mmCIF file with all atom_site columns, C-alpha atoms in Angstrom:
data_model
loop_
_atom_site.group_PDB
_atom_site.id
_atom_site.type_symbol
_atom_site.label_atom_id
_atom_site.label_alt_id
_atom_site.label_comp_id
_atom_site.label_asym_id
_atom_site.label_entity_id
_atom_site.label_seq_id
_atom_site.pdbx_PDB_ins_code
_atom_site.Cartn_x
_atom_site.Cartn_y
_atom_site.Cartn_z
_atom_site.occupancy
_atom_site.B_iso_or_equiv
_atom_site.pdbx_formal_charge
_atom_site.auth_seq_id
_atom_site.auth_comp_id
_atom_site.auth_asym_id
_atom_site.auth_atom_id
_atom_site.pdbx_PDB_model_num
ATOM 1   C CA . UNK A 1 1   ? 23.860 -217.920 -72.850 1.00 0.00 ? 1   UNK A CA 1
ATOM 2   C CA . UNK A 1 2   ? 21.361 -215.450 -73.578 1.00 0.00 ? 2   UNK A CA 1
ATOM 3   C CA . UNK A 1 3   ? 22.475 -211.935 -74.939 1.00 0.00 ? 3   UNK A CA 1
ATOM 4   C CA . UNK A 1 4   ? 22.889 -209.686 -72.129 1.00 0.00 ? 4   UNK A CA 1
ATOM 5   C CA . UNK A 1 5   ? 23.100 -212.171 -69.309 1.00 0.00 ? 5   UNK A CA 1
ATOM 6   C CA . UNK A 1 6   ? 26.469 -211.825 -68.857 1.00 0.00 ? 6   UNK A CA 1
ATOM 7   C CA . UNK A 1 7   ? 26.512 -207.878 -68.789 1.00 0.00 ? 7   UNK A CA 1
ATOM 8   C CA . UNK A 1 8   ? 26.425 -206.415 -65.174 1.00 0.00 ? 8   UNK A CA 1
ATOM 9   C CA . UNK A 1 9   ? 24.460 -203.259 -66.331 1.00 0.00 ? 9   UNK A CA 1
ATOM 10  C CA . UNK A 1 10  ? 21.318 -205.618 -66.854 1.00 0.00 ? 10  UNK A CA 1
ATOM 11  C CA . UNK A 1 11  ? 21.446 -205.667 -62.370 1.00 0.00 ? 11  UNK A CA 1
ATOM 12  C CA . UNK A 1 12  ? 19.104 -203.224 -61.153 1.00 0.00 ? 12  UNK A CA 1
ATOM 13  C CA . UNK A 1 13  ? 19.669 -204.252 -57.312 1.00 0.00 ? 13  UNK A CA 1
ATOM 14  C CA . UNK A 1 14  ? 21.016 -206.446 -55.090 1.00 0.00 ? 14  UNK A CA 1
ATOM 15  C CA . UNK A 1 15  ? 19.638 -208.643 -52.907 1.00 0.00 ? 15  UNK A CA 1
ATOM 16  C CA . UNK A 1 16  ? 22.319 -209.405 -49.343 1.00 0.00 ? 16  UNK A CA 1
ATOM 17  C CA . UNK A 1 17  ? 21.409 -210.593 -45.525 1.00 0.00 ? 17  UNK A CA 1
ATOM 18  C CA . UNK A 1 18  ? 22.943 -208.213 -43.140 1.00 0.00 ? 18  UNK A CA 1
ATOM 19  C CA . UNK A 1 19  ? 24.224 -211.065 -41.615 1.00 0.00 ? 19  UNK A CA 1
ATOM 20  C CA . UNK A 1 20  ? 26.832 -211.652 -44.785 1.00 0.00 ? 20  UNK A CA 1
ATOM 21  C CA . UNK A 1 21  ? 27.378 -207.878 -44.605 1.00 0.00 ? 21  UNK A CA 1
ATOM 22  C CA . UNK A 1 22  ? 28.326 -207.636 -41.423 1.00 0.00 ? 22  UNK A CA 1
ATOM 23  C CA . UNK A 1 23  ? 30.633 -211.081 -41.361 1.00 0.00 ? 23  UNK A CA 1
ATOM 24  C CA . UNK A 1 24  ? 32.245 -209.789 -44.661 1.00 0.00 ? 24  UNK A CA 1
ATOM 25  C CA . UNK A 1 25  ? 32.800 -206.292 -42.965 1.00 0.00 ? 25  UNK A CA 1
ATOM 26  C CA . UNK A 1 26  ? 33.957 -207.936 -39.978 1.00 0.00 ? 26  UNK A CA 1
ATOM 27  C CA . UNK A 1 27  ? 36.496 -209.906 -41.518 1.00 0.00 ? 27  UNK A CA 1
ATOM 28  C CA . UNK A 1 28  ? 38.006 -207.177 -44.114 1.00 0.00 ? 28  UNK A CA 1
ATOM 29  C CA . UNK A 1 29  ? 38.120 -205.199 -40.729 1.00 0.00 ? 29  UNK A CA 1
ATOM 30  C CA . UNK A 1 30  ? 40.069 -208.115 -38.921 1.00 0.00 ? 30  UNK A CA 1
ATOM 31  C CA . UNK A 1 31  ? 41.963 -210.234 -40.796 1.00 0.00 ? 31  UNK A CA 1
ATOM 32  C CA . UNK A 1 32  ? 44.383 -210.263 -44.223 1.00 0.00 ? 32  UNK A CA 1
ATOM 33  C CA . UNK A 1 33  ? 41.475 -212.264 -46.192 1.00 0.00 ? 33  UNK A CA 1
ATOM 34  C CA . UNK A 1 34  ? 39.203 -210.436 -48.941 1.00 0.00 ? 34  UNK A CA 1
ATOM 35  C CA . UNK A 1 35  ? 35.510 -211.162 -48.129 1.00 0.00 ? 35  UNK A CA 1
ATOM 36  C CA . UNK A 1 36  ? 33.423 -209.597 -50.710 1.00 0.00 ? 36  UNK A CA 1
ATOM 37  C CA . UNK A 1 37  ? 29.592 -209.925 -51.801 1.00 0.00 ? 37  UNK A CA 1
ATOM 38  C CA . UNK A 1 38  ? 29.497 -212.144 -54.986 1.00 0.00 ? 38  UNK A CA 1
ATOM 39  C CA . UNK A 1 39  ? 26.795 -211.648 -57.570 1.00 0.00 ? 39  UNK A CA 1
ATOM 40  C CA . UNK A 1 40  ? 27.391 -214.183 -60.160 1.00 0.00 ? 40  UNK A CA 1
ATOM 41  C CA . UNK A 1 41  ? 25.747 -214.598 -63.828 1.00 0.00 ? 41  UNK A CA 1
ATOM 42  C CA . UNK A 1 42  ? 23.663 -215.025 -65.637 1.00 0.00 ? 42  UNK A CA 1
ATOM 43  C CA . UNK A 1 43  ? 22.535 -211.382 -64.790 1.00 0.00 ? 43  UNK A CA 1
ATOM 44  C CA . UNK A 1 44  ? 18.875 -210.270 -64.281 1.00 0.00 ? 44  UNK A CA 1
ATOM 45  C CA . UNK A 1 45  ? 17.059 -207.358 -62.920 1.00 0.00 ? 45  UNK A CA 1
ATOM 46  C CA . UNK A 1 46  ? 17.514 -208.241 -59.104 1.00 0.00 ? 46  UNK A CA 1
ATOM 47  C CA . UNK A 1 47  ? 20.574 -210.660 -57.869 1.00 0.00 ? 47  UNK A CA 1
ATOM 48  C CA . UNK A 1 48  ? 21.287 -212.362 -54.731 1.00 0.00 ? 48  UNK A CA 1
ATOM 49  C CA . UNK A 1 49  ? 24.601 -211.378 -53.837 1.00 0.00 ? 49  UNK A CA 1
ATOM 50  C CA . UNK A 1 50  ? 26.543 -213.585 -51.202 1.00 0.00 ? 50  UNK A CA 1
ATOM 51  C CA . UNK A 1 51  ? 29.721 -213.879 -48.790 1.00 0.00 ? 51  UNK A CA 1
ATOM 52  C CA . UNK A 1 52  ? 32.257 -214.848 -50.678 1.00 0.00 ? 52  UNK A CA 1
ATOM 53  C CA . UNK A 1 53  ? 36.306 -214.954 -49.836 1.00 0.00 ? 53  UNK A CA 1
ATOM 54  C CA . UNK A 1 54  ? 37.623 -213.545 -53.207 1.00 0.00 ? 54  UNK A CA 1
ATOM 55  C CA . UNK A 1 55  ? 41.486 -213.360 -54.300 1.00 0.00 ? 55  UNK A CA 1
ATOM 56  C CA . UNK A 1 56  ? 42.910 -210.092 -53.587 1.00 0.00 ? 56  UNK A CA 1
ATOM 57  C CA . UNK A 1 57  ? 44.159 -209.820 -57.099 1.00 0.00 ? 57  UNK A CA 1
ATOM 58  C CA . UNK A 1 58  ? 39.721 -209.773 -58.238 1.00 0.00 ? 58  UNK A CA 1
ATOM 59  C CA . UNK A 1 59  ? 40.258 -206.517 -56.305 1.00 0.00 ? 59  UNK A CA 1
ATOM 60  C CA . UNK A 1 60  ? 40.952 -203.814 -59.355 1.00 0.00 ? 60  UNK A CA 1
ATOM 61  C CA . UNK A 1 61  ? 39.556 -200.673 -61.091 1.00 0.00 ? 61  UNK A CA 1
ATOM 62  C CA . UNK A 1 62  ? 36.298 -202.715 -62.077 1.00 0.00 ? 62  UNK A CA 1
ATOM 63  C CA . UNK A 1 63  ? 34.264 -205.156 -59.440 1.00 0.00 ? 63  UNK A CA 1
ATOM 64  C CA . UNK A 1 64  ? 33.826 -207.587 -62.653 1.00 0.00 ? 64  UNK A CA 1
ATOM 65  C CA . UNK A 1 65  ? 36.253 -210.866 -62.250 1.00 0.00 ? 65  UNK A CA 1
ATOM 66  C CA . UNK A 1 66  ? 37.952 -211.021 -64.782 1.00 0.00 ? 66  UNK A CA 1
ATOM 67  C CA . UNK A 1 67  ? 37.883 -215.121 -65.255 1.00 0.00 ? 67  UNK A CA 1
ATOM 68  C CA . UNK A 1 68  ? 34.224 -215.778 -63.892 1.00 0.00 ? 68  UNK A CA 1
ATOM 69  C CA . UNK A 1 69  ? 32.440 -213.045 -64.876 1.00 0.00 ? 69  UNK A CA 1
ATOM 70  C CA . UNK A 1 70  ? 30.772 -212.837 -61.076 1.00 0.00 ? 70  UNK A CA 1
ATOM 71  C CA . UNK A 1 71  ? 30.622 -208.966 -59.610 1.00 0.00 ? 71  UNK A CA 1
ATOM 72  C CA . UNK A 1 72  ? 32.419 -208.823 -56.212 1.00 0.00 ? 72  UNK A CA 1
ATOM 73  C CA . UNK A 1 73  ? 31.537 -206.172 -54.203 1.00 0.00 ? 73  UNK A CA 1
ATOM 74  C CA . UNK A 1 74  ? 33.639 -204.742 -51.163 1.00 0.00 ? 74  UNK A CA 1
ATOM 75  C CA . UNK A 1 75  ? 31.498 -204.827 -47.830 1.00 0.00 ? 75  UNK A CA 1
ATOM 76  C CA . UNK A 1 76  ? 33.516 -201.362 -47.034 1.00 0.00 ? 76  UNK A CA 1
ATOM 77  C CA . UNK A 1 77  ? 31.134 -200.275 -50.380 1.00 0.00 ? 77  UNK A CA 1
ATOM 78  C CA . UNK A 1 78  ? 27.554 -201.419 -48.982 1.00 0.00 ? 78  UNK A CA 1
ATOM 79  C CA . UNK A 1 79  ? 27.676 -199.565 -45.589 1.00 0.00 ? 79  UNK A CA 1
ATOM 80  C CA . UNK A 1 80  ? 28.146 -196.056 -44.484 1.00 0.00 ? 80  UNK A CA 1
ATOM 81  C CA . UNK A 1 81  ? 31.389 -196.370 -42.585 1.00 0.00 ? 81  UNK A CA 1
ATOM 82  C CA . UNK A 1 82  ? 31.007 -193.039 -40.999 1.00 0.00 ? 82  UNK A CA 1
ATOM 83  C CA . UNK A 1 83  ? 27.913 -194.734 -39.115 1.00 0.00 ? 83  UNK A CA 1
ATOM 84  C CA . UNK A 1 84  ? 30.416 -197.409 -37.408 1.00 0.00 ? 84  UNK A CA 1
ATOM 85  C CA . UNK A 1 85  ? 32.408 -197.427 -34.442 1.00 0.00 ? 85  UNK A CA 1
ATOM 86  C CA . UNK A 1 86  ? 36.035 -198.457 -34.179 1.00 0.00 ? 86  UNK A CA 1
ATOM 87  C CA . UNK A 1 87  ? 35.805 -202.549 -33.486 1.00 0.00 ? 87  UNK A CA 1
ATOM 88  C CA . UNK A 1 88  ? 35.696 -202.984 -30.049 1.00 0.00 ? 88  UNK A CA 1
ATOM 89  C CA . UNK A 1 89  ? 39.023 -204.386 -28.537 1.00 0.00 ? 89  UNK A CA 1
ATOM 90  C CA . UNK A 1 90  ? 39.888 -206.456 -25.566 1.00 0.00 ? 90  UNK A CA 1
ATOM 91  C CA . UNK A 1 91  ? 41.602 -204.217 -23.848 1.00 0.00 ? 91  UNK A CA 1
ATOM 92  C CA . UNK A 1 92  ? 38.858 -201.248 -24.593 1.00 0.00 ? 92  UNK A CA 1
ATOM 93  C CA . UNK A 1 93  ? 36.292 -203.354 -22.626 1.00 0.00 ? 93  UNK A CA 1
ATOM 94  C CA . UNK A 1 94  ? 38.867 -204.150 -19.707 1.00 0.00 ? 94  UNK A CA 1
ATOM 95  C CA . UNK A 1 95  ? 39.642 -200.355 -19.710 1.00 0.00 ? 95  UNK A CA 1
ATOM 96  C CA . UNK A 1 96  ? 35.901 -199.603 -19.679 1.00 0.00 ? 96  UNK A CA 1
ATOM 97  C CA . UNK A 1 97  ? 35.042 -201.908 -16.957 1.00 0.00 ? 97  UNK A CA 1
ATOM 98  C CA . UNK A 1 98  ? 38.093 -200.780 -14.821 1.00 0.00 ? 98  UNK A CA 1
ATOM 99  C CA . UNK A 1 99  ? 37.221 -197.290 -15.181 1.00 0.00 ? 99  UNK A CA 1
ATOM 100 C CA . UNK A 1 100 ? 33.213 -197.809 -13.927 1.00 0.00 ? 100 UNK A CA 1
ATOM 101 C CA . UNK A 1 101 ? 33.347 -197.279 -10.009 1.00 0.00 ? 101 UNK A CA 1
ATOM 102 C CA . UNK A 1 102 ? 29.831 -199.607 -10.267 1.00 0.00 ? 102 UNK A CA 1
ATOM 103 C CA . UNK A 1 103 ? 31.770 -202.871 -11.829 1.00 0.00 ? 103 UNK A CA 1
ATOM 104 C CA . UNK A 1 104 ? 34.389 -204.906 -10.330 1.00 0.00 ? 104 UNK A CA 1
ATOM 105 C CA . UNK A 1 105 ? 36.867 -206.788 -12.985 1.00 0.00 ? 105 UNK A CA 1
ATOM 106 C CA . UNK A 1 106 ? 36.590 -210.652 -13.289 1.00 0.00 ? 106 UNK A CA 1
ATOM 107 C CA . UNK A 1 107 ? 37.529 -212.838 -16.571 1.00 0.00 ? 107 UNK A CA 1
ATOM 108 C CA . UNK A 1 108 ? 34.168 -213.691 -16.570 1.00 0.00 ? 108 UNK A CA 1
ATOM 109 C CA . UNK A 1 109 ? 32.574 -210.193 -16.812 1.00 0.00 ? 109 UNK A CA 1
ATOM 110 C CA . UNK A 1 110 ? 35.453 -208.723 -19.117 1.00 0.00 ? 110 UNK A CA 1
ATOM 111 C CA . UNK A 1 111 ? 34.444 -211.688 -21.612 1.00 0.00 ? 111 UNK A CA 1
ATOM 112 C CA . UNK A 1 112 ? 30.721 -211.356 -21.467 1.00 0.00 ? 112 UNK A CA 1
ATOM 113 C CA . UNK A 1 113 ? 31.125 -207.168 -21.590 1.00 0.00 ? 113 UNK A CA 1
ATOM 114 C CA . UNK A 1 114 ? 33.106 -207.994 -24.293 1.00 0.00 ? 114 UNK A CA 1
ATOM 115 C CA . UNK A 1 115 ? 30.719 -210.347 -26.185 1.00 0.00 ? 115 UNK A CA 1
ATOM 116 C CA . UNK A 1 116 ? 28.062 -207.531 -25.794 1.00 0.00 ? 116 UNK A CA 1
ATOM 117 C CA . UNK A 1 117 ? 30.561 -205.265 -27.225 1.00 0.00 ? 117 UNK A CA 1
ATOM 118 C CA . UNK A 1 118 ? 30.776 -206.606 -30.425 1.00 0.00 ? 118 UNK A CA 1
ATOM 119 C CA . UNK A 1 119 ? 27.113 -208.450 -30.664 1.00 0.00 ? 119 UNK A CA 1
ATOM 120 C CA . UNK A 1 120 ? 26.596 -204.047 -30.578 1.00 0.00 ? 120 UNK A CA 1
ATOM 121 C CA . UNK A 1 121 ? 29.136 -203.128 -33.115 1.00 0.00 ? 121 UNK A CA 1
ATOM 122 C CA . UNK A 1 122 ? 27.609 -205.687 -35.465 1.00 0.00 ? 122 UNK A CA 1
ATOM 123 C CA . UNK A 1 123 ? 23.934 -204.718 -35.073 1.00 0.00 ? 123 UNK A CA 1
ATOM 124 C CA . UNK A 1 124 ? 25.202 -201.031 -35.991 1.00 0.00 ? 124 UNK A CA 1
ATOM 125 C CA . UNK A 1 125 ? 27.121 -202.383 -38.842 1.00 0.00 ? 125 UNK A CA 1
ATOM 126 C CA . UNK A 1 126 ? 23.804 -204.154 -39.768 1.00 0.00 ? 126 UNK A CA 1
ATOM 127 C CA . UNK A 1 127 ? 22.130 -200.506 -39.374 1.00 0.00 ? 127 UNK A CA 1
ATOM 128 C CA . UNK A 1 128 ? 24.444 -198.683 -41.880 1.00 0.00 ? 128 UNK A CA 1
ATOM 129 C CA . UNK A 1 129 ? 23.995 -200.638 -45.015 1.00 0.00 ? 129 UNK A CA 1
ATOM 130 C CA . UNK A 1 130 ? 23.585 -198.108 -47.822 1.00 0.00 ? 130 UNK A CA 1
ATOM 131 C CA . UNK A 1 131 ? 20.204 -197.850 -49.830 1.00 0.00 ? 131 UNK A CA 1
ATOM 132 C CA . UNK A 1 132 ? 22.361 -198.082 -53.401 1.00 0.00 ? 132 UNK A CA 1
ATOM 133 C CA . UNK A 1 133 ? 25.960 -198.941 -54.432 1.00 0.00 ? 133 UNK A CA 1
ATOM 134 C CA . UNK A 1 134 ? 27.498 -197.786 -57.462 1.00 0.00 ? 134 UNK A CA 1
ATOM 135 C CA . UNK A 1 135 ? 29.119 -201.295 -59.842 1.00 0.00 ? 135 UNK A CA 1
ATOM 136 C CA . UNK A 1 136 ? 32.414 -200.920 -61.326 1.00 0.00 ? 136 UNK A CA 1
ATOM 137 C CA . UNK A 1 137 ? 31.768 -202.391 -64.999 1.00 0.00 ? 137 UNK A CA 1
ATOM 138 C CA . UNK A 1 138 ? 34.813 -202.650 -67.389 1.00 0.00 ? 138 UNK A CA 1
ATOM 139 C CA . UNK A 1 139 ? 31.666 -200.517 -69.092 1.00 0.00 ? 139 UNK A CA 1
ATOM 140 C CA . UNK A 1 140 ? 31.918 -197.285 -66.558 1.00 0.00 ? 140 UNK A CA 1
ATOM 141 C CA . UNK A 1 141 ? 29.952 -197.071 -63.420 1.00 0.00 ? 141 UNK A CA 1
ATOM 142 C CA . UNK A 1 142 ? 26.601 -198.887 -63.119 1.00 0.00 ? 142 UNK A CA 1
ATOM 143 C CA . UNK A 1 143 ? 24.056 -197.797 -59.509 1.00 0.00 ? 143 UNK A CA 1
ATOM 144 C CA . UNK A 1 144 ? 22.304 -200.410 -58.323 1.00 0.00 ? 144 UNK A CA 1
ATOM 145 C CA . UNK A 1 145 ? 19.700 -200.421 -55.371 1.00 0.00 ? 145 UNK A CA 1
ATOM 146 C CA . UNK A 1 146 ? 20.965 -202.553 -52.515 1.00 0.00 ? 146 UNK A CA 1
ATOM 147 C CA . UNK A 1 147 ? 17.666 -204.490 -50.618 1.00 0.00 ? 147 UNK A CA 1
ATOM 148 C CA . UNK A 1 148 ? 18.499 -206.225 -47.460 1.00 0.00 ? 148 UNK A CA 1
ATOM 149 C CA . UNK A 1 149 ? 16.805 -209.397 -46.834 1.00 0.00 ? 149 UNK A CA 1
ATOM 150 C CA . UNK A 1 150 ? 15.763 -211.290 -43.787 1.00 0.00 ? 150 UNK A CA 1
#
């Protein structure tokens, strides 16, 4: 390789889908497995970075793994959490349509409410990513600008 293609510091932003965003978000949120956004190398100035299920062990003081080199990035990292709504439950759309004088409960209208619910939560998830995210290099802290595609 190249000089300087395997240095992190050489990304100047990062290229995700909100779609990856929000799946990785959604699945740190809801489950025990450790979605992250993977930039891999050779670096340049602007990297794709996609969903990726890392090992929680890549998950340390620096984003850099340790045996591939790749940047994993924590979805918690590329969106302003204090934008998002507690994931709606279940039984927080079956309290919410019990509650409404104007709806009558049915299976049916619980699971479509609840569908709606979370097609919601994710668009707002969408809406919070963050305009820059800061790269944990075994070098110190590197910014880069985070540029949503699609």
């Amino acid at each position: 390789m190249v000089a300087g293609e395997t240095d992190p510091r050489d990304v100047r932003s990062i290229a995700v889908t909100a779609d990856d965003v929000v799946t990785a978000y959604e699945a740190d949120r809801r489950s025990a497995r450790s979605p992250v956004l993977r930039v891999t190398p050779p670096f340049s100035g602007r990297m794709r970075a996609r969903l990726h299920v890392a090992d929680s062990e890549s998950r340390r003081t620096s984003d850099v793994d340790e045996e591939t080199g790749a940047v994993h990035v924590s979805p918690t990292r590329l969106v302003d959490e204090t934008r998002i709504p507690d994931y709606p439950t279940p039984d927080d759309t079956e309290d919410a349509i019990r509650s409404n004088p104007d709806e009558s409960f049915s299976v049916e209208h619980h699971h479509e409410r609840q569908v709606e619910a979370v097609a919601d939560w994710r668009a707002t998830v969408a809406d919070a990513l963050v305009e820059s995210v800061e790269l944990r290099t075994v070098d110190g802290p590197h910014r880069v600008e985070v540029k949503r595609l699609g």
